[in-house]
Backbone as ProteinMPNN parsed JSONL, in Angstrom:
{"seq_chain_A": "XXXXXXXXXXXXXXXXXXXXXXXXXXXXXXXXXXXXXXXXXXXXXXXXXXXXXXXXXXXXXXXXXXXXXXXXXXXXXXXXXXXXXXXXXXXXXXXXXXXXXXXXXXXXXXXXXXXXXXXXXXXXXXXXXXXXXXXXXXXXXXXXXXXXXXXXXXXXXXXXXXXXXXXXXXXXXXXXXXXXXXXXXXXXXXXXXXXXXXXXXXXXXXXXXXXXXXXXX", "coords_chain_A": {"N_chain_A": [[54.475, -160.878, 195.664], [52.965, -163.119, 196.296], [51.2, -162.066, 198.167], [49.75, -160.252, 196.622], [48.562, -162.007, 194.843], [46.945, -163.434, 196.567], [45.162, -161.448, 197.424], [43.949, -160.85, 194.975], [42.729, -163.304, 194.475], [40.846, -163.391, 196.582], [39.245, -161.217, 195.913], [38.147, -162.089, 193.476], [36.788, -164.286, 194.471], [34.784, -163.135, 196.101], [33.377, -161.686, 194.176], [32.423, -163.736, 192.503], [30.935, -165.141, 194.4], [28.977, -163.266, 194.962], [27.569, -163.173, 192.551], [26.609, -165.804, 192.478], [24.929, -165.653, 194.72], [22.914, -163.944, 193.845], [21.709, -165.457, 191.819], [21.008, -167.78, 193.06], [18.494, -168.18, 194.223], [16.789, -169.051, 192.214], [17.17, -171.698, 192.092], [15.456, -172.796, 193.825], [12.453, -173.588, 193.652], [9.133, -172.702, 194.685], [7.697, -174.763, 197.12], [5.658, -177.3, 198.736], [6.768, -177.475, 201.235], [7.995, -175.005, 201.651], [5.941, -173.263, 201.339], [4.429, -172.477, 203.585], [6.129, -170.72, 205.006], [6.419, -168.79, 203.035], [3.728, -167.859, 202.8], [3.364, -166.844, 205.396], [5.235, -164.783, 205.408], [4.076, -163.043, 203.532], [1.68, -162.523, 204.783], [2.537, -160.977, 206.902], [3.451, -158.713, 205.532], [1.039, -157.811, 204.513], [-0.15, -156.569, 206.623], [0.426, -153.944, 206.516], [-0.886, -151.594, 204.929], [-0.194, -149.097, 203.935], [2.779, -147.769, 202.806], [5.676, -145.901, 203.201], [8.71, -144.28, 202.218], [12.227, -144.047, 201.389], [13.896, -144.299, 198.219], [16.421, -145.755, 196.145], [17.287, -145.875, 192.86], [18.934, -147.801, 190.538], [19.938, -148.092, 187.324], [21.293, -150.355, 185.171], [22.924, -150.177, 182.14], [23.385, -152.31, 179.677], [24.453, -152.171, 177.075], [26.101, -149.953, 177.096], [27.652, -150.403, 179.27], [27.366, -149.081, 181.775], [25.979, -147.316, 184.635], [22.977, -145.678, 185.672], [21.897, -143.559, 188.167], [19.29, -142.732, 190.38], [17.311, -141.088, 192.915], [14.967, -140.773, 195.64], [11.704, -140.282, 197.1], [8.996, -142.472, 198.048], [5.557, -143.534, 197.94], [3.303, -146.047, 198.716], [0.077, -146.876, 198.56], [-2.34, -149.091, 199.179], [-5.083, -148.841, 198.541], [-5.203, -146.562, 196.952], [-2.96, -146.16, 195.143], [0.289, -145.576, 193.701], [3.151, -143.501, 194.354], [6.0, -142.068, 192.996], [8.48, -140.089, 193.796], [10.973, -138.515, 192.445], [13.997, -137.061, 193.379], [16.696, -136.638, 192.864], [18.728, -137.296, 189.973], [17.274, -135.258, 188.785], [14.371, -133.454, 189.557], [11.154, -134.948, 189.614], [7.834, -136.293, 189.441], [6.105, -139.294, 189.507], [2.965, -140.688, 189.23], [0.843, -143.327, 189.869], [-2.356, -144.061, 189.556], [-5.545, -145.707, 190.086], [-6.57, -145.969, 187.517], [-5.058, -144.358, 185.881], [-2.061, -142.687, 184.772], [0.151, -140.28, 185.885], [2.437, -137.684, 185.297], [4.376, -135.33, 186.929], [6.093, -132.294, 186.633], [8.884, -130.165, 187.686], [8.264, -127.518, 186.906], [5.605, -127.32, 187.173], [4.018, -128.363, 185.198], [1.81, -130.928, 184.143], [1.21, -134.169, 182.964], [-1.231, -136.402, 181.91], [-2.089, -139.711, 181.358], [-3.889, -142.526, 180.066], [-3.921, -145.591, 181.826], [-4.287, -147.833, 180.359], [-2.885, -147.992, 177.977], [-0.313, -148.581, 178.675], [0.763, -151.161, 179.419], [3.049, -152.635, 180.277], [4.372, -150.965, 182.128], [2.33, -150.617, 184.018], [1.922, -153.247, 184.809], [4.345, -153.814, 186.061], [4.246, -151.99, 188.126], [2.037, -153.033, 189.395], [3.093, -155.448, 190.305], [4.953, -154.579, 192.251], [3.195, -153.269, 193.981], [1.499, -155.405, 194.703], [3.276, -157.092, 196.064], [4.219, -155.437, 198.156], [1.834, -155.073, 199.467], [1.249, -157.567, 200.292], [-0.188, -159.501, 198.829], [-0.203, -162.476, 198.109], [-1.446, -164.351, 196.425], [-1.829, -163.081, 194.016], [0.754, -162.999, 192.972], [1.296, -165.736, 192.636], [-0.486, -166.402, 190.65], [0.437, -165.007, 188.448], [3.149, -165.414, 188.148], [5.912, -167.717, 188.058], [7.082, -168.854, 191.016], [9.912, -168.572, 193.13], [11.516, -169.333, 196.168], [13.446, -168.642, 199.036], [14.83, -168.974, 202.255], [13.937, -167.44, 205.419], [11.195, -166.104, 207.42], [12.268, -163.833, 208.539], [14.41, -163.241, 206.956], [14.544, -163.307, 203.747], [14.595, -164.389, 200.292], [13.394, -163.953, 197.013], [12.393, -165.144, 193.824], [11.045, -164.383, 190.618], [9.457, -165.524, 187.727], [7.948, -164.384, 184.868], [4.669, -165.344, 183.826], [3.02, -164.309, 181.91], [3.232, -163.705, 178.503], [3.555, -161.272, 177.149], [4.496, -159.543, 179.121], [6.782, -160.964, 179.81], [8.294, -160.613, 177.534], [9.526, -158.269, 177.932], [10.46, -158.115, 180.64], [12.677, -160.36, 181.94], [13.139, -161.712, 184.361], [12.635, -161.39, 187.933], [14.055, -160.432, 191.002], [13.834, -160.39, 194.565], [14.367, -159.213, 197.922], [14.186, -159.316, 201.506], [12.974, -158.662, 204.87], [11.063, -158.154, 207.497], [9.963, -156.389, 205.858], [10.078, -155.324, 202.411], [13.244, -154.966, 201.034], [14.827, -154.74, 198.744], [14.527, -154.747, 195.158], [15.057, -156.271, 192.061], [14.997, -155.957, 188.581], [15.372, -157.827, 185.751], [15.897, -157.17, 182.479], [15.007, -158.256, 179.136], [16.784, -157.234, 177.34], [19.243, -157.266, 178.525], [19.796, -155.237, 180.213], [19.399, -154.112, 183.615], [17.437, -153.167, 186.478], [17.772, -151.903, 189.688], [16.124, -151.498, 192.714], [16.457, -150.036, 195.807], [15.267, -149.89, 199.061], [14.652, -147.774, 201.881], [14.408, -146.393, 205.254], [11.711, -146.966, 205.933], [8.246, -146.546, 206.664], [5.005, -146.943, 208.209], [2.337, -145.394, 208.109], [-0.934, -144.717, 209.493], [-2.66, -143.443, 207.844], [-3.015, -141.168, 205.001], [-1.69, -137.867, 204.483], [-3.385, -134.715, 203.722], [-2.021, -133.5, 201.633], [-0.707, -135.704, 200.499], [-2.885, -137.284, 199.751], [-3.843, -135.72, 197.702], [-2.195, -136.281, 195.59], [-3.344, -138.376, 194.227], [-5.494, -137.429, 192.845], [-6.886, -136.573, 189.815], [-6.011, -133.734, 187.989]], "CA_chain_A": [[53.62, -161.454, 194.638], [52.002, -164.004, 196.932], [50.167, -161.239, 198.801], [48.891, -159.725, 195.555], [47.776, -163.124, 194.321], [45.92, -163.751, 197.571], [44.153, -160.387, 197.363], [43.207, -161.038, 193.726], [41.873, -164.473, 194.661], [39.739, -163.022, 197.46], [38.353, -160.341, 195.146], [37.412, -162.934, 192.547], [35.887, -165.129, 195.253], [33.617, -162.356, 196.525], [32.594, -161.362, 192.986], [31.718, -164.945, 192.1], [29.945, -165.43, 195.443], [27.884, -162.32, 194.793], [26.771, -163.629, 191.411], [25.882, -166.989, 192.925], [23.874, -165.27, 195.666], [21.812, -163.358, 193.092], [21.053, -166.466, 191.011], [20.752, -168.967, 193.857], [17.084, -168.345, 194.548], [16.112, -169.758, 191.129], [17.337, -173.135, 192.305], [14.527, -173.184, 194.885], [11.039, -173.312, 193.363], [8.223, -172.767, 195.828], [7.2, -176.124, 197.328], [4.747, -177.449, 199.877], [7.548, -177.268, 202.444], [8.307, -173.581, 201.829], [4.725, -172.462, 201.16], [4.006, -171.908, 204.857], [6.98, -169.547, 205.258], [6.033, -167.822, 202.008], [2.443, -167.263, 203.175], [3.558, -166.053, 206.616], [5.939, -163.57, 204.986], [3.127, -162.141, 202.886], [0.695, -162.102, 205.786], [3.158, -159.878, 207.639], [3.449, -157.534, 204.661], [-0.335, -157.358, 204.329], [-0.572, -155.78, 207.782], [0.9, -152.574, 206.302], [-1.487, -151.154, 203.665], [0.463, -147.881, 203.464], [4.228, -147.809, 203.002], [6.398, -144.711, 202.747], [10.137, -144.396, 202.464], [13.169, -143.537, 200.389], [14.366, -145.295, 197.268], [17.531, -145.504, 195.225], [17.125, -146.667, 191.648], [20.14, -147.892, 189.723], [19.676, -148.802, 186.071], [22.517, -150.743, 184.471], [22.743, -150.229, 180.693], [24.314, -153.319, 179.207], [25.117, -151.776, 175.832], [27.117, -148.94, 177.391], [28.373, -150.829, 180.466], [27.346, -148.005, 182.755], [24.766, -147.272, 185.453], [22.346, -144.395, 185.944], [21.362, -143.631, 189.535], [18.369, -141.681, 190.82], [16.837, -141.348, 194.272], [13.853, -139.927, 196.067], [10.745, -140.811, 198.068], [7.872, -143.185, 197.45], [4.379, -143.883, 198.741], [2.435, -147.082, 198.164], [-1.173, -146.982, 199.318], [-3.037, -150.179, 198.497], [-6.381, -148.415, 198.044], [-5.106, -145.438, 196.027], [-1.976, -146.334, 194.094], [1.702, -145.405, 194.02], [3.799, -142.227, 194.029], [7.463, -142.106, 192.965], [8.948, -138.696, 193.752], [12.417, -138.479, 192.219], [14.612, -135.799, 193.798], [17.993, -136.54, 192.208], [19.438, -136.03, 189.671], [16.339, -134.234, 188.33], [13.076, -133.631, 190.224], [9.955, -135.303, 188.859], [6.938, -137.138, 190.221], [5.281, -140.219, 188.738], [1.857, -141.16, 190.046], [0.016, -144.357, 189.243], [-3.626, -144.247, 190.232], [-6.226, -146.941, 189.729], [-6.769, -146.068, 186.074], [-4.332, -143.305, 185.186], [-0.665, -142.417, 185.093], [0.386, -138.843, 185.783], [3.791, -137.22, 185.567], [4.424, -133.93, 187.319], [7.437, -131.744, 186.497], [9.147, -129.061, 188.619], [7.656, -126.26, 186.464], [4.172, -127.38, 187.412], [3.316, -129.051, 184.119], [1.388, -132.295, 184.439], [0.677, -134.919, 181.834], [-2.031, -137.528, 182.381], [-2.392, -140.664, 180.305], [-4.621, -143.695, 180.525], [-3.061, -146.73, 182.156], [-4.57, -148.941, 179.449], [-1.894, -148.06, 176.907], [1.014, -148.756, 179.254], [0.617, -152.412, 180.144], [4.287, -153.072, 180.928], [4.597, -150.144, 183.317], [1.3, -150.902, 185.022], [2.158, -154.584, 185.347], [5.455, -153.74, 187.008], [3.725, -151.293, 189.296], [1.166, -153.987, 190.079], [3.947, -156.408, 191.015], [5.466, -153.92, 193.449], [2.065, -153.032, 194.879], [1.042, -156.698, 195.212], [4.235, -157.6, 197.044], [4.203, -154.579, 199.339], [0.573, -155.223, 200.181], [1.152, -158.928, 200.783], [-1.189, -160.278, 198.098], [0.581, -163.581, 197.558], [-2.174, -165.052, 195.369], [-1.578, -162.375, 192.766], [2.05, -163.445, 192.456], [1.202, -167.133, 192.231], [-1.259, -166.469, 189.414], [1.102, -164.34, 187.33], [4.573, -165.733, 188.087], [6.466, -168.912, 188.672], [7.704, -168.271, 192.201], [11.015, -169.253, 193.801], [11.585, -168.753, 197.51], [14.548, -169.159, 199.839], [15.088, -168.238, 203.486], [12.984, -167.466, 206.526], [10.345, -164.912, 207.512], [13.094, -162.695, 208.946], [15.473, -163.011, 205.981], [14.097, -164.096, 202.607], [14.866, -164.013, 198.908], [12.353, -164.462, 196.134], [12.587, -164.977, 192.393], [9.803, -164.441, 189.864], [9.519, -165.654, 186.277], [6.612, -164.016, 184.387], [3.887, -166.283, 183.036], [2.43, -163.557, 180.805], [4.234, -163.601, 177.446], [3.8, -159.864, 176.835], [5.359, -159.021, 180.185], [8.051, -161.676, 179.724], [9.056, -160.094, 176.402], [10.262, -157.102, 178.436], [11.134, -158.482, 181.885], [13.04, -161.776, 181.935], [12.957, -162.244, 185.707], [12.669, -160.409, 189.017], [14.464, -160.943, 192.306], [13.504, -159.522, 195.693], [14.856, -159.666, 199.215], [13.642, -158.522, 202.597], [12.797, -159.271, 206.189], [9.671, -157.821, 207.791], [9.568, -155.496, 204.766], [10.908, -155.491, 201.226], [14.421, -154.103, 201.079], [15.352, -154.493, 197.405], [13.904, -155.405, 194.01], [15.869, -156.148, 190.845], [14.325, -156.377, 187.368], [16.286, -158.169, 184.66], [15.22, -157.006, 181.206], [15.472, -159.139, 178.076], [17.867, -156.547, 176.638], [20.486, -157.376, 179.277], [19.782, -154.186, 181.224], [18.633, -154.442, 184.818], [17.147, -152.042, 187.369], [17.752, -152.281, 191.1], [15.51, -150.557, 193.651], [16.793, -150.276, 197.207], [14.353, -149.115, 199.892], [15.142, -147.503, 203.238], [13.612, -145.474, 206.081], [10.313, -147.313, 205.707], [7.282, -146.295, 207.733], [3.664, -147.429, 207.884], [1.332, -144.543, 208.767], [-2.309, -145.218, 209.454], [-3.382, -142.761, 206.772], [-2.26, -140.205, 204.216], [-1.984, -136.455, 204.721], [-4.155, -134.092, 202.643], [-1.088, -133.309, 200.518], [-0.473, -137.0, 199.87], [-4.147, -137.686, 199.112], [-4.0, -134.926, 196.484], [-1.444, -136.917, 194.499], [-4.178, -139.353, 193.522], [-6.616, -136.733, 192.204], [-6.556, -136.086, 188.468], [-6.324, -132.299, 187.922]], "C_chain_A": [[52.547, -162.351, 195.261], [50.856, -163.211, 197.554], [49.201, -160.701, 197.759], [47.999, -160.823, 194.994], [46.644, -163.487, 195.272], [44.798, -162.722, 197.544], [43.291, -160.55, 196.122], [42.25, -162.209, 193.851], [40.645, -164.14, 195.504], [38.731, -162.143, 196.733], [37.5, -161.154, 194.191], [36.4, -163.799, 193.287], [34.622, -164.375, 195.632], [32.756, -161.962, 195.333], [31.763, -162.559, 192.557], [30.633, -165.3, 193.108], [28.738, -164.535, 195.31], [26.969, -162.736, 193.66], [25.962, -164.852, 191.796], [24.717, -166.633, 193.821], [22.664, -164.721, 194.933], [21.023, -164.447, 192.366], [20.53, -167.637, 191.838], [19.275, -169.217, 194.079], [16.35, -169.124, 193.457], [16.395, -171.264, 191.134], [16.311, -173.675, 193.299], [13.091, -172.808, 194.529], [10.193, -173.475, 194.617], [7.629, -174.169, 195.924], [6.226, -176.133, 198.498], [5.474, -177.167, 201.188], [7.824, -175.791, 202.715], [7.072, -172.682, 201.721], [4.288, -171.798, 202.462], [4.805, -170.653, 205.2], [6.64, -168.428, 204.295], [4.744, -167.106, 202.401], [2.56, -166.4, 204.431], [4.246, -164.737, 206.298], [4.967, -162.569, 204.395], [2.034, -161.69, 203.837], [1.245, -160.94, 206.599], [3.157, -158.591, 206.816], [2.056, -156.951, 204.523], [-0.85, -156.525, 205.492], [-0.227, -154.299, 207.614], [0.372, -152.043, 204.968], [-0.92, -149.848, 203.117], [1.942, -147.964, 203.808], [4.83, -146.54, 202.424], [7.882, -144.911, 203.025], [10.958, -143.738, 201.377], [13.551, -144.666, 199.442], [15.614, -144.804, 196.548], [17.324, -146.438, 194.05], [18.429, -146.632, 190.858], [19.829, -148.719, 188.486], [20.996, -149.07, 185.368], [22.199, -150.903, 182.99], [23.807, -151.138, 180.105], [25.115, -152.863, 177.988], [26.254, -150.802, 176.078], [27.994, -149.3, 178.588], [28.494, -149.686, 181.473], [26.009, -148.02, 183.49], [24.286, -145.835, 185.61], [21.64, -144.499, 187.288], [20.436, -142.453, 189.796], [17.863, -142.051, 192.205], [15.71, -140.397, 194.624], [12.992, -140.614, 197.103], [9.634, -141.566, 197.344], [6.757, -143.371, 198.471], [3.656, -145.008, 198.008], [1.236, -147.202, 199.096], [-2.054, -147.973, 198.564], [-4.342, -149.714, 197.869], [-6.301, -147.329, 196.972], [-4.142, -145.657, 194.869], [-0.566, -146.09, 194.591], [2.19, -144.027, 193.596], [5.306, -142.433, 194.088], [7.952, -140.677, 192.752], [10.479, -138.694, 193.652], [12.951, -137.093, 192.576], [15.948, -135.56, 193.105], [18.08, -137.586, 191.11], [18.522, -134.902, 189.205], [14.985, -134.481, 188.982], [11.96, -133.996, 189.242], [9.114, -136.208, 189.742], [6.102, -137.988, 189.279], [4.222, -140.794, 189.659], [1.066, -142.193, 189.261], [-1.232, -144.537, 190.083], [-4.27, -145.548, 189.787], [-6.386, -147.087, 188.222], [-6.086, -144.942, 185.302], [-2.878, -143.262, 185.638], [-0.439, -140.927, 184.906], [1.835, -138.537, 186.118], [3.762, -135.73, 185.824], [5.866, -133.446, 187.271], [7.62, -130.546, 187.421], [8.488, -127.74, 188.224], [6.147, -126.248, 186.627], [3.388, -128.079, 186.322], [2.997, -130.486, 184.511], [0.845, -132.939, 183.165], [-0.01, -136.16, 182.375], [-2.341, -138.429, 181.198], [-3.142, -141.84, 180.908], [-3.658, -144.832, 180.798], [-3.224, -147.861, 181.151], [-3.521, -149.084, 178.358], [-0.488, -148.288, 177.398], [1.053, -150.025, 180.106], [1.874, -152.82, 180.906], [4.543, -152.295, 182.205], [3.59, -150.487, 184.401], [1.472, -152.297, 185.616], [3.288, -154.571, 186.369], [5.016, -153.042, 188.282], [2.814, -152.222, 190.104], [1.972, -155.0, 190.884], [4.441, -155.808, 192.321], [4.348, -153.719, 194.463], [1.583, -154.332, 195.516], [1.975, -157.207, 196.302], [4.213, -156.762, 198.315], [2.924, -154.762, 200.142], [0.314, -156.666, 200.608], [0.123, -159.792, 200.089], [-0.495, -161.438, 197.373], [-0.118, -164.279, 196.399], [-1.952, -164.4, 194.017], [-0.254, -162.771, 192.135], [1.96, -164.859, 191.906], [0.455, -167.282, 190.907], [-0.474, -165.957, 188.217], [2.578, -164.691, 187.165], [4.84, -167.149, 188.571], [7.357, -168.417, 189.799], [8.789, -169.191, 192.768], [11.211, -168.561, 195.146], [12.658, -169.445, 198.326], [14.69, -168.321, 201.102], [14.007, -168.415, 204.522], [12.16, -166.185, 206.515], [11.184, -163.67, 207.799], [14.22, -162.38, 207.956], [15.201, -163.874, 204.75], [14.548, -163.507, 201.272], [13.817, -164.663, 198.031], [12.723, -164.201, 194.688], [11.271, -165.161, 191.668], [10.098, -164.563, 188.372], [8.122, -165.393, 185.727], [5.949, -165.14, 183.591], [3.309, -165.6, 181.797], [3.494, -163.296, 179.735], [4.552, -162.156, 177.093], [4.733, -159.237, 177.864], [6.741, -159.655, 180.105], [8.905, -161.19, 178.558], [9.883, -158.878, 176.806], [11.085, -157.461, 179.66], [11.4, -159.981, 181.889], [12.779, -162.418, 183.292], [13.08, -161.11, 186.707], [13.187, -161.11, 190.267], [14.125, -159.91, 193.378], [14.135, -160.087, 196.955], [14.268, -158.768, 200.298], [13.648, -159.265, 203.907], [11.339, -159.056, 206.575], [9.109, -156.846, 206.76], [10.463, -155.793, 203.571], [12.049, -154.492, 201.279], [14.994, -153.814, 199.698], [14.578, -155.291, 196.372], [14.837, -155.21, 192.821], [15.104, -156.734, 189.668], [15.366, -156.623, 186.285], [15.507, -158.087, 183.353], [15.801, -157.954, 180.165], [16.65, -158.541, 177.316], [19.235, -156.758, 177.286], [20.637, -156.268, 180.302], [19.108, -154.724, 182.486], [18.513, -153.199, 185.698], [17.075, -152.568, 188.795], [17.132, -151.157, 191.92], [15.908, -150.969, 195.064], [15.959, -149.339, 198.073], [14.902, -148.946, 201.305], [14.193, -146.544, 203.943], [12.109, -145.711, 205.896], [9.461, -146.996, 206.938], [5.905, -146.718, 207.251], [2.61, -146.607, 208.607], [-0.068, -145.132, 208.623], [-3.129, -144.576, 208.344], [-2.472, -141.793, 206.037], [-2.638, -138.785, 204.61], [-2.809, -135.906, 203.557], [-3.281, -133.892, 201.409], [-0.857, -134.611, 199.769], [-1.718, -137.516, 199.167], [-4.316, -136.968, 197.777], [-3.218, -135.51, 195.311], [-2.348, -137.764, 193.627], [-5.431, -138.739, 192.904], [-6.172, -136.202, 190.844], [-6.951, -134.622, 188.374], [-7.292, -131.973, 186.779]], "O_chain_A": [[51.393, -162.357, 194.833], [49.696, -163.617, 197.485], [47.988, -160.69, 197.971], [46.825, -160.595, 194.704], [45.533, -163.805, 194.846], [43.622, -163.076, 197.63], [42.069, -160.413, 196.181], [41.107, -162.138, 193.4], [39.533, -164.556, 195.178], [37.521, -162.294, 196.906], [36.29, -160.95, 194.094], [35.292, -164.023, 192.8], [33.517, -164.902, 195.503], [31.532, -161.906, 195.451], [30.569, -162.438, 192.282], [29.537, -165.712, 192.726], [27.606, -164.973, 195.517], [25.746, -162.666, 193.78], [24.774, -164.941, 191.486], [23.642, -167.222, 193.714], [21.526, -164.981, 195.323], [19.796, -164.374, 192.3], [19.695, -168.406, 191.361], [18.848, -170.371, 194.12], [15.367, -169.801, 193.759], [15.91, -172.0, 190.275], [16.294, -174.872, 193.587], [12.565, -171.821, 195.043], [10.502, -174.282, 195.494], [7.12, -174.704, 194.938], [6.002, -175.117, 199.155], [4.871, -176.677, 202.142], [7.883, -175.37, 203.871], [7.15, -171.482, 201.982], [3.82, -170.659, 202.44], [4.24, -169.647, 205.631], [6.578, -167.261, 204.681], [4.675, -165.879, 202.342], [1.931, -165.346, 204.522], [3.889, -163.695, 206.849], [5.02, -161.382, 204.715], [1.516, -160.581, 203.703], [0.505, -160.02, 206.947], [2.894, -157.51, 207.343], [1.898, -155.734, 204.427], [-1.871, -155.848, 205.369], [-0.553, -153.487, 208.48], [1.102, -152.039, 203.977], [-1.142, -149.524, 201.951], [2.311, -148.201, 204.958], [4.528, -146.155, 201.295], [8.26, -145.624, 203.954], [10.447, -142.975, 200.557], [13.532, -145.839, 199.814], [15.825, -143.605, 196.37], [17.199, -147.65, 194.223], [18.955, -145.562, 190.552], [19.498, -149.901, 188.585], [21.726, -148.144, 185.014], [21.31, -151.671, 182.622], [24.983, -150.779, 180.044], [26.31, -153.137, 177.884], [27.256, -150.814, 175.362], [28.958, -148.597, 178.891], [29.582, -149.373, 181.955], [25.043, -148.639, 183.046], [25.085, -144.9, 185.672], [20.868, -145.431, 187.515], [20.763, -141.312, 189.468], [17.974, -143.205, 192.621], [15.525, -139.358, 193.991], [13.477, -141.426, 197.891], [9.371, -141.321, 196.166], [6.98, -143.366, 199.682], [3.428, -144.917, 196.802], [1.366, -147.578, 200.26], [-2.463, -147.71, 197.433], [-4.679, -150.149, 196.768], [-7.222, -147.185, 196.168], [-4.484, -145.364, 193.723], [-0.25, -146.358, 195.75], [1.712, -143.456, 192.616], [5.836, -142.91, 195.091], [7.844, -140.131, 191.654], [11.18, -138.851, 194.652], [12.418, -136.078, 192.127], [16.297, -134.421, 192.794], [17.552, -138.683, 191.287], [18.914, -133.735, 189.218], [14.495, -135.61, 188.964], [11.852, -133.407, 188.167], [9.623, -136.819, 190.682], [5.464, -137.468, 188.363], [4.529, -141.319, 190.73], [0.669, -141.951, 188.121], [-1.182, -145.092, 191.18], [-3.616, -146.396, 189.179], [-6.344, -148.2, 187.699], [-6.496, -144.613, 184.189], [-2.52, -143.728, 186.719], [-0.803, -140.371, 183.869], [2.39, -139.057, 187.087], [3.2, -134.961, 185.045], [6.763, -134.102, 187.802], [6.639, -129.97, 187.892], [8.181, -126.922, 189.092], [5.485, -125.277, 186.261], [2.204, -128.362, 186.503], [3.811, -131.171, 185.132], [0.114, -132.314, 182.397], [0.552, -136.885, 183.197], [-2.802, -137.962, 180.156], [-3.043, -142.114, 182.104], [-2.681, -145.011, 180.071], [-2.383, -148.759, 181.095], [-3.291, -150.188, 177.865], [0.455, -148.198, 176.612], [1.325, -149.994, 181.306], [1.791, -153.292, 182.04], [4.887, -152.872, 183.237], [3.953, -150.632, 185.569], [1.197, -152.506, 186.797], [3.208, -155.226, 187.409], [5.375, -153.456, 189.384], [2.819, -152.199, 191.335], [1.595, -155.368, 191.996], [4.36, -156.442, 193.373], [4.528, -153.965, 195.655], [1.291, -154.374, 196.711], [1.523, -157.694, 197.338], [4.19, -157.303, 199.421], [2.932, -154.623, 201.366], [-0.716, -156.961, 201.214], [-0.396, -160.73, 200.694], [-0.239, -161.371, 196.171], [0.547, -164.753, 195.478], [-1.895, -165.08, 192.993], [-0.146, -162.868, 190.913], [2.488, -165.147, 190.831], [0.741, -168.194, 190.132], [-0.686, -166.414, 187.094], [3.197, -164.318, 186.168], [4.096, -167.701, 189.382], [8.285, -167.643, 189.563], [8.613, -170.405, 192.871], [11.086, -167.34, 195.246], [12.772, -170.671, 198.315], [14.674, -167.092, 201.035], [13.261, -169.395, 204.515], [12.397, -165.29, 205.703], [10.846, -162.575, 207.349], [14.906, -161.368, 208.1], [15.586, -165.042, 204.714], [14.836, -162.317, 201.147], [13.401, -165.794, 198.281], [13.299, -163.163, 194.363], [10.461, -166.002, 192.057], [10.891, -163.799, 187.822], [7.188, -166.112, 186.083], [6.596, -165.804, 182.781], [3.132, -166.236, 180.758], [4.543, -162.727, 180.034], [5.697, -161.839, 176.77], [5.648, -158.491, 177.514], [7.752, -158.981, 180.303], [10.126, -161.34, 178.592], [10.825, -158.502, 176.11], [12.275, -157.152, 179.72], [10.467, -160.782, 181.848], [12.26, -163.532, 183.369], [13.558, -160.022, 186.386], [12.804, -162.243, 190.556], [14.131, -158.707, 193.121], [14.402, -161.285, 197.049], [13.903, -157.619, 200.046], [14.237, -160.337, 204.044], [10.459, -159.72, 206.027], [7.923, -156.518, 206.786], [11.497, -156.446, 203.715], [11.836, -153.308, 201.539], [15.587, -152.756, 199.489], [14.045, -156.363, 196.66], [15.349, -154.112, 192.6], [14.619, -157.863, 189.735], [16.144, -155.732, 185.945], [14.564, -158.849, 183.142], [16.94, -158.403, 180.288], [17.431, -159.275, 176.712], [20.265, -156.466, 176.678], [21.508, -156.341, 181.169], [18.337, -155.681, 182.424], [19.362, -152.307, 185.669], [16.398, -153.559, 189.07], [17.559, -150.006, 191.833], [15.716, -152.118, 195.461], [15.946, -148.129, 197.845], [15.532, -149.849, 201.854], [13.3, -145.961, 203.328], [11.338, -144.766, 205.725], [9.892, -147.154, 208.08], [5.66, -146.838, 206.051], [2.046, -147.058, 209.603], [-0.332, -145.942, 207.735], [-4.169, -145.103, 207.949], [-1.308, -141.618, 206.398], [-3.769, -138.527, 205.021], [-2.922, -136.558, 202.519], [-3.733, -134.088, 200.28], [-0.815, -134.622, 198.539], [-1.62, -138.123, 198.101], [-4.864, -137.532, 196.83], [-3.555, -135.253, 194.156], [-2.139, -137.859, 192.418], [-6.333, -139.465, 192.484], [-5.19, -135.465, 190.748], [-8.102, -134.281, 188.647], [-7.654, -130.812, 186.588]]}, "name": "protein", "num_of_chains": 1, "seq": "XXXXXXXXXXXXXXXXXXXXXXXXXXXXXXXXXXXXXXXXXXXXXXXXXXXXXXXXXXXXXXXXXXXXXXXXXXXXXXXXXXXXXXXXXXXXXXXXXXXXXXXXXXXXXXXXXXXXXXXXXXXXXXXXXXXXXXXXXXXXXXXXXXXXXXXXXXXXXXXXXXXXXXXXXXXXXXXXXXXXXXXXXXXXXXXXXXXXXXXXXXXXXXXXXXXXXXXXX"}
């Protein structure tokens, strides 16, 4: 019984520690003392205007107490936009250009809509693009920023200033080192989405195939 109790205690300890770790960053608002580390972190990210890699997206549905997982590849090119190519469980491609959103399906069908009618999606895409491209001023203007750690191991929390965005996204947490490794979005509904990035690379340019993603057919 003692052994079982000890194991149970350790399990509870790690669960509670994990929760504390996720929330801890919101105890550390950005200050004059941490601003230098914050700016250095973003300066390092800004040296990589093109980022490619793999992603795993896990969406936790609070109402059903279950998670939906998808995975694939992504491209973020500061000058062109973003590409999210989902491979599992169902293939699809979402492209966000400067002023359009396009979804491409495996059968070749494409639907193009104006970005103007999808403020929440475009704002979230802007957040990811701003962070990956190291544009710290954009974050400071649109979020209350919390920061903890060092240039080589940091955590960041964001609380939206925009009321329309805040009505959907309650808060955002991020972590990384010389690159962003994970992003978590907490929705007002109680749902949250976690993006985990891996196999990151920073090519000097895009291939012809990749450039074609950003052309409206």
